[in-house]
Amino acid sequence: MNTATYQKNLDTISDKVASGERVTFEEGVFLDREVDVLTLGRLANTIRERKNGNYAYYNTNIHLNPTNVCVYRCTFCAFRSDLKAEKAYTFTDDMIRERVQEAVASGATEIHVVGGLHHQKKFDWYVNVVRVIHETCPELHIKAWTGVEINWFSHITKKPFDWVLQQLIDAGLGSMPGGGAEIFDSEIRDQICEHKSDAENWLEIHRVAHAMGLRSNATMLYGHLEQAEHRVDHLCRLRELQDETGGFQTFIPLAFHPENTGMDYLHRPSGLTDLKVVALSRIMLDNFDHIKAYWIMLGEKIAQIALSFGADDLDGTVVHELIYHDAGAKTPEGLTVNQLHRLIEEAGRIPIERDTLYRRVVRDGPRWSIGDPLVAGNVF
Ligand code: V47
Ligand code: SF4
């Protein structure tokens, strides 16, 4: 592309960003392929500050991966296990209660639950995980089971998605995490997770969940076999569903970690690629309120910089993360609230503790209550 065409394209996109106009698929591919990371960051930061001012959000949460036994063999996954392998584990009800008590003692407002698809467990077992958490601490928000898991439950019960979701809501489900989206393009998807719920299913499950009043998140796994057009296609498909339902809360780009996976011949994405994808996501997803820089996966340093490249959220304290640590993440297993505050403040932002549904958390010693919704563009 010659300099004049490059400049003309960039000027058109900059004008669109300034006026809040939507960037097209072709423009997204141009941004991804041709534009340097600092320019992308400047564009993304304009949108980020328009939507969320100078605030950066975090939450106090804990993870629970109730089993690592999984019928699938996604080539990017280091977490899964065969049933009889040494590393296989499955939580009992008592272990779940203990994790919830730990969450309560640490002041967590959210428990994040995702895991393997254990072929010997019936749907009731998964419903029971939610019920045990809810009965142990009804105040704790349960963000559980990705679209892939909901698809599996529908497969084993032979019931529609809304029936499956209703059983989980009745047991205490509060919202859905964004995992399992990986990359929607079918050719790439077939190479990294051929058996998994396809893009149409994943999107349909979130569509149904939103219609039932559940909020959910969305993710994209990048840095493996995908190219610019696959990333932009993925973002455009999420944007389309968000136009329809408005049910997504936040988008989380997930950097591929190759260690102990079937794709360990690849390098993990560099810091500049991480920042580029955060910025691209912020520019493309004009109808998403939040972009999360998941510090566990990006590392604290890149996550901190990402707060000036389009991200407005760091996720949370995240105690007991396994999926990324099994795949070679060198980040700590958790951060304290003080550490999160320091990261955010040093980035020149104002830290705000939110709950899962982006309402302000008001703390009085170890006790907490839910305050006002943190409305995008009008934070207070
Ligand atoms: O779908 C698995 C990813 C996801 C690897 O909603 C990997 O707030 C990189 O759902 N390298 C599950 N990624 C995690 C998830 C999630 C995480 C953080 C926040 C939220 C949220 C949801 O983890 C999977 C897959 O895309 N994953 N293995 C790996 N080796
Ligand atoms: Fe199983 Fe999830 Fe790992 Fe795929 S990513 S193998 S579905 S645990």
mmCIF file with all atom_site columns, N, CA and C in Angstrom, residues 4-5 11-12 32 39-40 49 76 87 109 129 132 143 151 179 204 243 249 290 293 338 342 345:
data_model
loop_
_atom_site.group_PDB
_atom_site.id
_atom_site.type_symbol
_atom_site.label_atom_id
_atom_site.label_alt_id
_atom_site.label_comp_id
_atom_site.label_asym_id
_atom_site.label_entity_id
_atom_site.label_seq_id
_atom_site.pdbx_PDB_ins_code
_atom_site.Cartn_x
_atom_site.Cartn_y
_atom_site.Cartn_z
_atom_site.occupancy
_atom_site.B_iso_or_equiv
_atom_site.pdbx_formal_charge
_atom_site.auth_seq_id
_atom_site.auth_comp_id
_atom_site.auth_asym_id
_atom_site.auth_atom_id
_atom_site.pdbx_PDB_model_num
ATOM 1  N N  . ALA A 1 4   ? 0.150   7.459   0.341  1.00 0.00 ? 4   ALA A N  1
ATOM 2  C CA . ALA A 1 4   ? -1.047  8.295   0.223  1.00 0.00 ? 4   ALA A CA 1
ATOM 3  C C  . ALA A 1 4   ? -2.311  7.488   0.578  1.00 0.00 ? 4   ALA A C  1
ATOM 4  N N  . THR A 1 5   ? -2.372  6.245   0.075  1.00 0.00 ? 5   THR A N  1
ATOM 5  C CA . THR A 1 5   ? -3.555  5.411   0.367  1.00 0.00 ? 5   THR A CA 1
ATOM 6  C C  . THR A 1 5   ? -3.608  5.082   1.861  1.00 0.00 ? 5   THR A C  1
ATOM 7  N N  . ASP A 1 11  ? -6.914  8.386   7.931  1.00 0.00 ? 11  ASP A N  1
ATOM 8  C CA . ASP A 1 11  ? -7.680  9.613   8.215  1.00 0.00 ? 11  ASP A CA 1
ATOM 9  C C  . ASP A 1 11  ? -9.177  9.305   8.304  1.00 0.00 ? 11  ASP A C  1
ATOM 10 N N  . THR A 1 12  ? -9.653  8.452   7.365  1.00 0.00 ? 12  THR A N  1
ATOM 11 C CA . THR A 1 12  ? -11.084 8.102   7.385  1.00 0.00 ? 12  THR A CA 1
ATOM 12 C C  . THR A 1 12  ? -11.434 7.434   8.713  1.00 0.00 ? 12  THR A C  1
ATOM 13 N N  . ASP A 1 32  ? -5.447  -3.866  11.616 1.00 0.00 ? 32  ASP A N  1
ATOM 14 C CA . ASP A 1 32  ? -4.691  -5.000  12.165 1.00 0.00 ? 32  ASP A CA 1
ATOM 15 C C  . ASP A 1 32  ? -3.390  -5.219  11.398 1.00 0.00 ? 32  ASP A C  1
ATOM 16 N N  . THR A 1 39  ? -0.337  4.071   17.159 1.00 0.00 ? 39  THR A N  1
ATOM 17 C CA . THR A 1 39  ? -1.484  4.731   16.514 1.00 0.00 ? 39  THR A CA 1
ATOM 18 C C  . THR A 1 39  ? -2.785  4.025   16.907 1.00 0.00 ? 39  THR A C  1
ATOM 19 N N  . LEU A 1 40  ? -2.748  2.688   16.896 1.00 0.00 ? 40  LEU A N  1
ATOM 20 C CA . LEU A 1 40  ? -3.942  1.942   17.315 1.00 0.00 ? 40  LEU A CA 1
ATOM 21 C C  . LEU A 1 40  ? -4.313  2.296   18.752 1.00 0.00 ? 40  LEU A C  1
ATOM 22 N N  . GLU A 1 49  ? -11.737 6.320   26.840 1.00 0.00 ? 49  GLU A N  1
ATOM 23 C CA . GLU A 1 49  ? -11.987 7.432   27.761 1.00 0.00 ? 49  GLU A CA 1
ATOM 24 C C  . GLU A 1 49  ? -13.389 8.014   27.551 1.00 0.00 ? 49  GLU A C  1
ATOM 25 N N  . PHE A 1 76  ? -4.925  -26.391 21.961 1.00 0.00 ? 76  PHE A N  1
ATOM 26 C CA . PHE A 1 76  ? -4.308  -25.274 22.691 1.00 0.00 ? 76  PHE A CA 1
ATOM 27 C C  . PHE A 1 76  ? -4.400  -25.456 24.203 1.00 0.00 ? 76  PHE A C  1
ATOM 28 N N  . LYS A 1 87  ? -2.765  -36.477 36.770 1.00 0.00 ? 87  LYS A N  1
ATOM 29 C CA . LYS A 1 87  ? -3.167  -35.116 37.128 1.00 0.00 ? 87  LYS A CA 1
ATOM 30 C C  . LYS A 1 87  ? -4.698  -34.923 37.214 1.00 0.00 ? 87  LYS A C  1
ATOM 31 N N  . THR A 1 109 ? -16.617 -11.119 45.829 1.00 0.00 ? 109 THR A N  1
ATOM 32 C CA . THR A 1 109 ? -18.024 -10.912 45.453 1.00 0.00 ? 109 THR A CA 1
ATOM 33 C C  . THR A 1 109 ? -18.417 -11.881 44.337 1.00 0.00 ? 109 THR A C  1
ATOM 34 N N  . VAL A 1 129 ? -22.930 -28.366 41.373 1.00 0.00 ? 129 VAL A N  1
ATOM 35 C CA . VAL A 1 129 ? -21.791 -27.472 41.665 1.00 0.00 ? 129 VAL A CA 1
ATOM 36 C C  . VAL A 1 129 ? -22.339 -26.073 41.964 1.00 0.00 ? 129 VAL A C  1
ATOM 37 N N  . VAL A 1 132 ? -24.451 -26.054 45.327 1.00 0.00 ? 132 VAL A N  1
ATOM 38 C CA . VAL A 1 132 ? -23.622 -26.113 46.548 1.00 0.00 ? 132 VAL A CA 1
ATOM 39 C C  . VAL A 1 132 ? -23.000 -24.742 46.822 1.00 0.00 ? 132 VAL A C  1
ATOM 40 N N  . LYS A 1 143 ? -20.563 -16.844 38.382 1.00 0.00 ? 143 LYS A N  1
ATOM 41 C CA . LYS A 1 143 ? -20.359 -16.682 36.922 1.00 0.00 ? 143 LYS A CA 1
ATOM 42 C C  . LYS A 1 143 ? -19.824 -18.028 36.458 1.00 0.00 ? 143 LYS A C  1
ATOM 43 N N  . ASN A 1 151 ? -23.496 -26.078 25.745 1.00 0.00 ? 151 ASN A N  1
ATOM 44 C CA . ASN A 1 151 ? -23.742 -26.914 24.565 1.00 0.00 ? 151 ASN A CA 1
ATOM 45 C C  . ASN A 1 151 ? -23.602 -28.399 24.911 1.00 0.00 ? 151 ASN A C  1
ATOM 46 N N  . GLY A 1 179 ? -15.651 -17.664 27.934 1.00 0.00 ? 179 GLY A N  1
ATOM 47 C CA . GLY A 1 179 ? -14.749 -18.649 27.325 1.00 0.00 ? 179 GLY A CA 1
ATOM 48 C C  . GLY A 1 179 ? -15.416 -19.516 26.272 1.00 0.00 ? 179 GLY A C  1
ATOM 49 N N  . GLU A 1 204 ? -25.485 -18.687 19.465 1.00 0.00 ? 204 GLU A N  1
ATOM 50 C CA . GLU A 1 204 ? -26.896 -18.944 19.757 1.00 0.00 ? 204 GLU A CA 1
ATOM 51 C C  . GLU A 1 204 ? -27.119 -19.102 21.273 1.00 0.00 ? 204 GLU A C  1
ATOM 52 N N  . ASP A 1 243 ? -25.417 -6.013  18.912 1.00 0.00 ? 243 ASP A N  1
ATOM 53 C CA . ASP A 1 243 ? -26.428 -5.093  18.359 1.00 0.00 ? 243 ASP A CA 1
ATOM 54 C C  . ASP A 1 243 ? -27.823 -5.645  18.623 1.00 0.00 ? 243 ASP A C  1
ATOM 55 N N  . GLN A 1 249 ? -21.270 -7.987  28.505 1.00 0.00 ? 249 GLN A N  1
ATOM 56 C CA . GLN A 1 249 ? -20.759 -6.943  29.402 1.00 0.00 ? 249 GLN A CA 1
ATOM 57 C C  . GLN A 1 249 ? -19.363 -6.523  29.030 1.00 0.00 ? 249 GLN A C  1
ATOM 58 N N  . HIS A 1 290 ? -17.099 -2.564  27.937 1.00 0.00 ? 290 HIS A N  1
ATOM 59 C CA . HIS A 1 290 ? -15.818 -2.805  28.611 1.00 0.00 ? 290 HIS A CA 1
ATOM 60 C C  . HIS A 1 290 ? -14.907 -3.752  27.835 1.00 0.00 ? 290 HIS A C  1
ATOM 61 N N  . ALA A 1 293 ? -8.353  -6.316  30.329 1.00 0.00 ? 293 ALA A N  1
ATOM 62 C CA . ALA A 1 293 ? -6.954  -6.748  30.209 1.00 0.00 ? 293 ALA A CA 1
ATOM 63 C C  . ALA A 1 293 ? -6.741  -7.760  31.334 1.00 0.00 ? 293 ALA A C  1
ATOM 64 N N  . ASN A 1 338 ? -4.619  -4.218  47.162 1.00 0.00 ? 338 ASN A N  1
ATOM 65 C CA . ASN A 1 338 ? -3.607  -3.148  47.191 1.00 0.00 ? 338 ASN A CA 1
ATOM 66 C C  . ASN A 1 338 ? -2.725  -3.192  45.947 1.00 0.00 ? 338 ASN A C  1
ATOM 67 N N  . ARG A 1 342 ? -2.394  -0.312  43.078 1.00 0.00 ? 342 ARG A N  1
ATOM 68 C CA . ARG A 1 342 ? -1.108  0.287   42.710 1.00 0.00 ? 342 ARG A CA 1
ATOM 69 C C  . ARG A 1 342 ? -0.909  0.249   41.186 1.00 0.00 ? 342 ARG A C  1
ATOM 70 N N  . GLU A 1 345 ? -3.331  2.876   39.678 1.00 0.00 ? 345 GLU A N  1
ATOM 71 C CA . GLU A 1 345 ? -2.973  4.275   39.977 1.00 0.00 ? 345 GLU A CA 1
ATOM 72 C C  . GLU A 1 345 ? -1.681  4.685   39.270 1.00 0.00 ? 345 GLU A C  1
#
